[in-house]
PDB file of C-alpha atoms and ligand atoms in Angstrom:
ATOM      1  CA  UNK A   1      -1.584   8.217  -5.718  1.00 98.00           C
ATOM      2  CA  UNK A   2      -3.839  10.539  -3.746  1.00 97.00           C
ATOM      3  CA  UNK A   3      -6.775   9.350  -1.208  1.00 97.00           C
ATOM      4  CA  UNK A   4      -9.192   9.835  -3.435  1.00 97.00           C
ATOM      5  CA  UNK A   5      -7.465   6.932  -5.543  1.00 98.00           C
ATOM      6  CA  UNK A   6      -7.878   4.428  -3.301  1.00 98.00           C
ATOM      7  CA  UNK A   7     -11.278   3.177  -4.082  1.00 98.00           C
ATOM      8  CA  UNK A   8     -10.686   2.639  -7.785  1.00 98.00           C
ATOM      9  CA  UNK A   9      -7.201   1.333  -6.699  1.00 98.00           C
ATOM     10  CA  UNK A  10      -8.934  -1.306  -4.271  1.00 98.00           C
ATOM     11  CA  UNK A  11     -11.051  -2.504  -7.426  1.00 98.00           C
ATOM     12  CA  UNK A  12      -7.815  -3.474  -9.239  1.00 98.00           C
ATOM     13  CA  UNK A  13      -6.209  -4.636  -6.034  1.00 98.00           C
ATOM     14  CA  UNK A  14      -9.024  -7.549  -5.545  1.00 98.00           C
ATOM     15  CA  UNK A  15      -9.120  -8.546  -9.368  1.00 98.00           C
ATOM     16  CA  UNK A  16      -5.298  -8.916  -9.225  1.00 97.00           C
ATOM     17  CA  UNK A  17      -4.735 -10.136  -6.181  1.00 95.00           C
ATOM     18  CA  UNK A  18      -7.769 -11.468  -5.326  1.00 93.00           C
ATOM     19  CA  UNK A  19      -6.210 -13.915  -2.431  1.00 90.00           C
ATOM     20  CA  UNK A  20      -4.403 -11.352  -0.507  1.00 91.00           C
ATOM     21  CA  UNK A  21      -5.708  -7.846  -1.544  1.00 96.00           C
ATOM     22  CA  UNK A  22      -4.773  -4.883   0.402  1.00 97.00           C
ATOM     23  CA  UNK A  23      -7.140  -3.355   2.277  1.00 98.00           C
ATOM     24  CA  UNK A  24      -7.891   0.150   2.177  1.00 98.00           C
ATOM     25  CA  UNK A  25      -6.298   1.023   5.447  1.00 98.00           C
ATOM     26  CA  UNK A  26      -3.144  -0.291   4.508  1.00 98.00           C
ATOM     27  CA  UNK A  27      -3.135   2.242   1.260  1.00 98.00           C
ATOM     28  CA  UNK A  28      -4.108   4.603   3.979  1.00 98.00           C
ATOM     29  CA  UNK A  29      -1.109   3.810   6.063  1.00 97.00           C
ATOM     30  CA  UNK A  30       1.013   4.157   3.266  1.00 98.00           C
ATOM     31  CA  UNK A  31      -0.146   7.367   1.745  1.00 98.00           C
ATOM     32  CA  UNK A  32       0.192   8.515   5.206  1.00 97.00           C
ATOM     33  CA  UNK A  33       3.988   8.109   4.699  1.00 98.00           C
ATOM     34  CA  UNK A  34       4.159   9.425   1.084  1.00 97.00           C
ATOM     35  CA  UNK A  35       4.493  13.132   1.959  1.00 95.00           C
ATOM     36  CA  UNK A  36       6.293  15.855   3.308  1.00 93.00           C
ATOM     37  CA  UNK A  37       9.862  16.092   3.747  1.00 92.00           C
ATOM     38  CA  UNK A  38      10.295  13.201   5.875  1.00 94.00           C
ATOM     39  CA  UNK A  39       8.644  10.695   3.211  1.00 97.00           C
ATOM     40  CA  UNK A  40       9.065   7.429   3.151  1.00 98.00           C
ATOM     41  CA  UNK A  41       6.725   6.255   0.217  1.00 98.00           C
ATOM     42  CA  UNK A  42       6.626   7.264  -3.046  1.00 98.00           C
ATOM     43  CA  UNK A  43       3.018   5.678  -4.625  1.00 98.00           C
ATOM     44  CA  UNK A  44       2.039   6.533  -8.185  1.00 98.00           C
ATOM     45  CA  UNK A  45      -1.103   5.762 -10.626  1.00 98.00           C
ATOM     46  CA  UNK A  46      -1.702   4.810 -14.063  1.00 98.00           C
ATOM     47  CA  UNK A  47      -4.747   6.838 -15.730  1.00 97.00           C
ATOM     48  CA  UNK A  48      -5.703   5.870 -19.455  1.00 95.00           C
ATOM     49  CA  UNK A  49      -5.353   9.140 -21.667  1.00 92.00           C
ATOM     50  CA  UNK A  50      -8.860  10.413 -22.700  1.00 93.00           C
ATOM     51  CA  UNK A  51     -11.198   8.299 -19.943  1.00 95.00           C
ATOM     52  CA  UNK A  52      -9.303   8.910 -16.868  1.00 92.00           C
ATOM     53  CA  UNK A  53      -9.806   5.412 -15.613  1.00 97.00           C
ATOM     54  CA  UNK A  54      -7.355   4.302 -13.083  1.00 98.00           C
ATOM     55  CA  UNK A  55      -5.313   1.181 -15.127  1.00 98.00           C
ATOM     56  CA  UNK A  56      -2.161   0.958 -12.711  1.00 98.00           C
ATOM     57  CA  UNK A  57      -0.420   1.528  -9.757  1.00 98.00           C
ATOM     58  CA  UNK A  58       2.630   1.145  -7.675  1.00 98.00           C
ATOM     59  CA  UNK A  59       4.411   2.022  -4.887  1.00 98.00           C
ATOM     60  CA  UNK A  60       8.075   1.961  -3.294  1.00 98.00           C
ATOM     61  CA  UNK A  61       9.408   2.111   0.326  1.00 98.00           C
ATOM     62  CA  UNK A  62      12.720   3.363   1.402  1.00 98.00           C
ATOM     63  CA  UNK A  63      14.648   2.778   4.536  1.00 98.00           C
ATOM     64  CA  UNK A  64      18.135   3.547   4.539  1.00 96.00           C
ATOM     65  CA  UNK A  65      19.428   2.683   1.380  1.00 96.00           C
ATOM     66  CA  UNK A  66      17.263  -0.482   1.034  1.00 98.00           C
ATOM     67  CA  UNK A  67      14.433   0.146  -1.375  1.00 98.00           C
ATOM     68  CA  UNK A  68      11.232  -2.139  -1.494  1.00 98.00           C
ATOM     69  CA  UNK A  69       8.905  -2.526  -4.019  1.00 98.00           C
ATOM     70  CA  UNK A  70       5.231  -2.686  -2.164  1.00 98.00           C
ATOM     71  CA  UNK A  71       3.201  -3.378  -4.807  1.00 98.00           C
ATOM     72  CA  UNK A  72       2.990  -2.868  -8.491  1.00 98.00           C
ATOM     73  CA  UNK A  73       0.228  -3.671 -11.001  1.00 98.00           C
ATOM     74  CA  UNK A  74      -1.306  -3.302 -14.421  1.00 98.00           C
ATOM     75  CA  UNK A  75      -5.658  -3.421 -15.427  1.00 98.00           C
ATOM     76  CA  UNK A  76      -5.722  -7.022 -17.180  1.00 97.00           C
ATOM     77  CA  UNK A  77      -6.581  -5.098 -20.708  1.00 96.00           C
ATOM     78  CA  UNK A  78      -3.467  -3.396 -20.622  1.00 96.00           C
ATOM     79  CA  UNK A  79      -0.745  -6.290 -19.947  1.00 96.00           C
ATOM     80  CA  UNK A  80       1.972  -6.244 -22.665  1.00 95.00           C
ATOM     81  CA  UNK A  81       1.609  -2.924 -23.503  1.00 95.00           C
ATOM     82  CA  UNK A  82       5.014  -1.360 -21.361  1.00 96.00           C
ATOM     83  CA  UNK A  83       2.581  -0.145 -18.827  1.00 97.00           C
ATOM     84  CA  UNK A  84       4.725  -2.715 -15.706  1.00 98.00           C
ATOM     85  CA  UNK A  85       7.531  -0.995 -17.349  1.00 98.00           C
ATOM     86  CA  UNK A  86       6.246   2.657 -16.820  1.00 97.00           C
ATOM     87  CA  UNK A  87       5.089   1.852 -13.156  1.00 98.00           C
ATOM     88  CA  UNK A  88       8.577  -0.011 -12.523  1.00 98.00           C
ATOM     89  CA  UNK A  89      10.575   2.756 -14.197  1.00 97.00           C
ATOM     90  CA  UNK A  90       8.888   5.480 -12.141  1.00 97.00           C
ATOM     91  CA  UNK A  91      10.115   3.250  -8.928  1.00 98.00           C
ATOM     92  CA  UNK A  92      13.335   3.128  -9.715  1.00 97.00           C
ATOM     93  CA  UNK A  93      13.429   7.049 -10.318  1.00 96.00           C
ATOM     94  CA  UNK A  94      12.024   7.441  -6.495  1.00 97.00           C
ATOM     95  CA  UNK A  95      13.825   5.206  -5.539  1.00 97.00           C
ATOM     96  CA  UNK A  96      17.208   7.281  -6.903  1.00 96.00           C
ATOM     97  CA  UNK A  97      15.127   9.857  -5.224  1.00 95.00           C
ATOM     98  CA  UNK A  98      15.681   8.487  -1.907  1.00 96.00           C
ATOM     99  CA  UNK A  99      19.435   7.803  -2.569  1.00 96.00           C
ATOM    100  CA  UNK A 100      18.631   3.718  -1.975  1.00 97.00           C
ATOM    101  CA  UNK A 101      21.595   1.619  -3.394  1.00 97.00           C
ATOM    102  CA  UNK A 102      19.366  -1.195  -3.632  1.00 98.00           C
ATOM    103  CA  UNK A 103      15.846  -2.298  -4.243  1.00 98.00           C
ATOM    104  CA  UNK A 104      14.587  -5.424  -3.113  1.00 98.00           C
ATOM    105  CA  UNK A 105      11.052  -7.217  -4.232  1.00 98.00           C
ATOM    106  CA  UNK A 106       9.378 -10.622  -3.640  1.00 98.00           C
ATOM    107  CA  UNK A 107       7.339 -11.872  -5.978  1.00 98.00           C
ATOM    108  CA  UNK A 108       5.495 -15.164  -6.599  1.00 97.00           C
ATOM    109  CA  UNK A 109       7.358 -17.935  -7.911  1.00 98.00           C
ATOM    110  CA  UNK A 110       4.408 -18.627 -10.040  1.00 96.00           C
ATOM    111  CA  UNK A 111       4.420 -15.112 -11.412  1.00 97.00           C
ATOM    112  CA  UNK A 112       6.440 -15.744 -14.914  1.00 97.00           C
ATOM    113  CA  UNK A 113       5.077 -12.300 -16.060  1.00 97.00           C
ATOM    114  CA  UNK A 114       6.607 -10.333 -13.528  1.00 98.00           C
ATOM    115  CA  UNK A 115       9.233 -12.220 -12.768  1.00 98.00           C
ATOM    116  CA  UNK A 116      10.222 -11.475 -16.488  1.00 97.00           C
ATOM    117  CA  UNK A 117       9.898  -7.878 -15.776  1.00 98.00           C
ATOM    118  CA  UNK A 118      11.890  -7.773 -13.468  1.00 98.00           C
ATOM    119  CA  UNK A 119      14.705  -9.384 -14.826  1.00 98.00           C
ATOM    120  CA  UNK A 120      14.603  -7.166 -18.140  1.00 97.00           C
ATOM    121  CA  UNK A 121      15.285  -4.315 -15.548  1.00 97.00           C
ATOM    122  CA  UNK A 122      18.426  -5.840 -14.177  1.00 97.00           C
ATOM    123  CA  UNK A 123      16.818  -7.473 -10.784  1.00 98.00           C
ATOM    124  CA  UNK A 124      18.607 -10.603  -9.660  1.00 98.00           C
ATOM    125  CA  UNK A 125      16.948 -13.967  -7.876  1.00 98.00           C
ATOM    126  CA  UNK A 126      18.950 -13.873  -4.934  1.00 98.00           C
ATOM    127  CA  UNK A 127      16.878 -16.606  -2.595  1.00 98.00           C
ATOM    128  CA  UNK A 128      13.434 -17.560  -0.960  1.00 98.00           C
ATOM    129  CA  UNK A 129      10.879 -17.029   1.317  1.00 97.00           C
ATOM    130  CA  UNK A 130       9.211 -20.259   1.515  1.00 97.00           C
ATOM    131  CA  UNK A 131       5.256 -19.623   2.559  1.00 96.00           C
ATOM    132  CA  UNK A 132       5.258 -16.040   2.344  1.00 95.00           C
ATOM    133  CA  UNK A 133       2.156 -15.751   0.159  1.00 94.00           C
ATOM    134  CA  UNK A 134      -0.868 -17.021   2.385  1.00 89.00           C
ATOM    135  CA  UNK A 135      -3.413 -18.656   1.928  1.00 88.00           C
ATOM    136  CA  UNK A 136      -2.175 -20.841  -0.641  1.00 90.00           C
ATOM    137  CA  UNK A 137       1.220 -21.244   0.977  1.00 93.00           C
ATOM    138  CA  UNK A 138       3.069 -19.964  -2.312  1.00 95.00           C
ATOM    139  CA  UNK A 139       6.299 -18.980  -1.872  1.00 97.00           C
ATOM    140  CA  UNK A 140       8.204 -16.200  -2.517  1.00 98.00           C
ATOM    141  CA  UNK A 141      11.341 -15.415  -4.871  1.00 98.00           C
ATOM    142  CA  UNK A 142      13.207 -12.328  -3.493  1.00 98.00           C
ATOM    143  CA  UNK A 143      14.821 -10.422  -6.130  1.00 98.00           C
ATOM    144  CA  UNK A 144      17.614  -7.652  -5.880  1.00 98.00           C
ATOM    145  CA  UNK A 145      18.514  -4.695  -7.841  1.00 98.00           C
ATOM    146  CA  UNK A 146      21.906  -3.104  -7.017  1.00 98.00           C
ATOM    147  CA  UNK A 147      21.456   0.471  -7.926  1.00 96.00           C
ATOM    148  CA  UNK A 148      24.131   1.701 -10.633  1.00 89.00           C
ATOM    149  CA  UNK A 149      24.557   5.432 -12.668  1.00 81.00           C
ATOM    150  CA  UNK A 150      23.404   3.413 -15.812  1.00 77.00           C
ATOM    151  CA  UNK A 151      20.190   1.569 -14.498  1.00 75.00           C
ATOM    152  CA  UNK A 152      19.457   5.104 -12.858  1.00 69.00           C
ATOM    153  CA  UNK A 153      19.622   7.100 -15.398  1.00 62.00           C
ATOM    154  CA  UNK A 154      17.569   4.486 -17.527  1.00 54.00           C
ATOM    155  CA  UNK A 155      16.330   1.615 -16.402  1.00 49.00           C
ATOM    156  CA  UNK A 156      15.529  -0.312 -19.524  1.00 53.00           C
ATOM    157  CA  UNK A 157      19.057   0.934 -21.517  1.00 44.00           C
ATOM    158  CA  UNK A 158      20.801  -2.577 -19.453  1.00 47.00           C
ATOM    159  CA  UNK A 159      18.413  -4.604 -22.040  1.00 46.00           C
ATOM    160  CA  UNK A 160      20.527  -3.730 -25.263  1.00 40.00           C
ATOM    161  CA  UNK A 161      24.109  -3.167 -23.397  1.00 40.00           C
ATOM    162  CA  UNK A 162      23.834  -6.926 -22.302  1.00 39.00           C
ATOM    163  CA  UNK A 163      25.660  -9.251 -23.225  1.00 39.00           C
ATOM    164  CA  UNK A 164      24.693 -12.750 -21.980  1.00 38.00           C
ATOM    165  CA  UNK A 165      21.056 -12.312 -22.746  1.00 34.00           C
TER     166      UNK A 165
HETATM  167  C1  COA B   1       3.228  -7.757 -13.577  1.00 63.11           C
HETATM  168  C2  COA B   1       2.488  -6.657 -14.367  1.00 63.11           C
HETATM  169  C3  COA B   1       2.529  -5.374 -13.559  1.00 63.11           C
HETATM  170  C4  COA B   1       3.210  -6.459 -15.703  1.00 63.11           C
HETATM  171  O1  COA B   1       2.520  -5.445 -16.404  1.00 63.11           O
HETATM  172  P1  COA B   1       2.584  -5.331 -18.020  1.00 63.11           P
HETATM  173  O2  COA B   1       1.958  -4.041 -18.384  1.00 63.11           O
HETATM  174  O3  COA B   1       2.084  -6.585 -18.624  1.00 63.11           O
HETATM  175  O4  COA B   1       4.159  -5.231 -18.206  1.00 63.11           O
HETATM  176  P2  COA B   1       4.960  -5.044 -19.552  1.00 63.11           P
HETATM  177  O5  COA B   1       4.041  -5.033 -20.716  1.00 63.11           O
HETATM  178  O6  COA B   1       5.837  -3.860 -19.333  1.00 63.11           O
HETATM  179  O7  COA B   1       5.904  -6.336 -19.556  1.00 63.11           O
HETATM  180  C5  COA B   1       5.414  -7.631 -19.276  1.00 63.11           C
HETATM  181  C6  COA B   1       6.450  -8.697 -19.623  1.00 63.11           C
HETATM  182  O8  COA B   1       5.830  -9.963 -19.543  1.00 63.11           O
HETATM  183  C7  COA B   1       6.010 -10.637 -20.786  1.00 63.11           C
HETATM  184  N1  COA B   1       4.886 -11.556 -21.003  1.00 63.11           N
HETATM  185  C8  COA B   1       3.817 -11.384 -21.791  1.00 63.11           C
HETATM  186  N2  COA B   1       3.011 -12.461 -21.713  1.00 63.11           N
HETATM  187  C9  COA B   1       3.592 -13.311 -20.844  1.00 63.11           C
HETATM  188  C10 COA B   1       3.238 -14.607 -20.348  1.00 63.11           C
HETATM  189  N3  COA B   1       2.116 -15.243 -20.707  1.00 63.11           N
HETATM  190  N4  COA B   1       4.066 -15.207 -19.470  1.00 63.11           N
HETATM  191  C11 COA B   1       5.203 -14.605 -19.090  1.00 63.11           C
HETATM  192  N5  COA B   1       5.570 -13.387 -19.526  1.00 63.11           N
HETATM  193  C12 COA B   1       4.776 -12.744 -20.403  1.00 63.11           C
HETATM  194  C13 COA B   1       6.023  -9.545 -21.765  1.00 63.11           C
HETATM  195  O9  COA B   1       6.569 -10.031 -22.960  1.00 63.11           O
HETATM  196  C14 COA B   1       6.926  -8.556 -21.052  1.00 63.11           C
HETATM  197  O10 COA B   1       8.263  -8.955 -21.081  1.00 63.11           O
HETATM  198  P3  COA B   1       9.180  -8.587 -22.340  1.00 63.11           P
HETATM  199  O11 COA B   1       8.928  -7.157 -22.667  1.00 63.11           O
HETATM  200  O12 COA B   1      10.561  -8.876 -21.847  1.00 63.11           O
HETATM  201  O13 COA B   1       8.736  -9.489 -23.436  1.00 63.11           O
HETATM  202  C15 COA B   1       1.036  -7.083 -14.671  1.00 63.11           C
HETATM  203  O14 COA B   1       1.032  -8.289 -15.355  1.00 63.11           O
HETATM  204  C16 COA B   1       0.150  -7.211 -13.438  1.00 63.11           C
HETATM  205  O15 COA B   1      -0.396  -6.249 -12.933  1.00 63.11           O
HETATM  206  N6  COA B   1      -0.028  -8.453 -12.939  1.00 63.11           N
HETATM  207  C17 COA B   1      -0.921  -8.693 -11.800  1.00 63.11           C
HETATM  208  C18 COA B   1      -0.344  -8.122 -10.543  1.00 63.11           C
HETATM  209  C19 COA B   1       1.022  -8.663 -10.261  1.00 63.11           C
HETATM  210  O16 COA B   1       1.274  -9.848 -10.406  1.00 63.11           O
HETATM  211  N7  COA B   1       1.932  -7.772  -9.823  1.00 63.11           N
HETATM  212  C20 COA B   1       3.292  -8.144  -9.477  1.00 63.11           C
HETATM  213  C21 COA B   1       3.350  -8.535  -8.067  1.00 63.11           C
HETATM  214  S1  COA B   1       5.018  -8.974  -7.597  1.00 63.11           S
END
């Protein structure tokens, strides 16, 4: 993601999250920490092939070894076509990137979609933040990936190697 992607981005942004969009200084802010050798950030889009239009983005910050994903999302017309997947996957690449040995994420508890997402990549429920979406006073489930050579070197091989569905 580049500045100039942050007006079609902030379309998206208040379709999808129309409660609690971003604003554009806070893609600002973080762009502002996605380059150079003391990055922080790694943000990526999603263009469609042939039109160019801007159908996904996502970003990841790293401090320490803790990963966090920011913010990831798919254009309504493409949901269930692997694009989550692609966004996700790249995350987890920066996030190997960054040497994290973990990546954290909250996401709605009313969010079955992504919560299923998540979980197909080997993320784990591992508690609550009660209130943490406002307004609406939705909470939060916190989910944890523990970063291992399999899941890095492809995130989506732990769906056939498990064993306990
Ligand atoms: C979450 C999001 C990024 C997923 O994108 P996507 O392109 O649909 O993702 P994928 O196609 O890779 O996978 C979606 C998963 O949801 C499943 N799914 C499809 N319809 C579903 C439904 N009605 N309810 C629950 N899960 C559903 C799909 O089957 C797939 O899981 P599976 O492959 O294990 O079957 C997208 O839905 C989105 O942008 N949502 C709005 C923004 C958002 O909520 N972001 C997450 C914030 S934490």
């Amino acid at each position: 993601m580049r500045w100039w992607d942050i007006a079609p981005v902030l379309e998206l942004e208040h379709e999808l999250f129309p409660e609690d969009a971003w604003s554009a200084g806070m893609f600002w802010s973080e762009l502002a920490h996605a380059r150079g050798p003391q990055a922080t950030r790694r943000y990526v889009v999603a263009e469609a092939p042939g039109t160019g239009r801007l159908v996904g983005y996502a970003g990841l910050a790293a401090a320490g070894d803790l990963a966090d994903v920011q913010t990831i999302a798919a254009a309504r017309d493409q949901w269930g076509t692997g694009l989550g997947a692609r966004l996700l996957t790249e995350l987890l690449r920066a996030a190997t990137a960054f040497e994290c040995a973990e990546v954290l994420l909250e996401v709605r508890v009313d969010n079955a979609r992504a919560q299923k997402l998540y979980e197909r990549f080997g993320f784990e429920p591992i508690g609550f933040r009660r209130g943490y979406y406002q307004p609406g006073n939705v909470d939060a489930l916190v989910m944890r990936l523990t970063m291992t050579p399999e899941n890095t070197d492809n995130p989506e091989s732990s769906e056939s190697s498990e064993s306990n569905g």
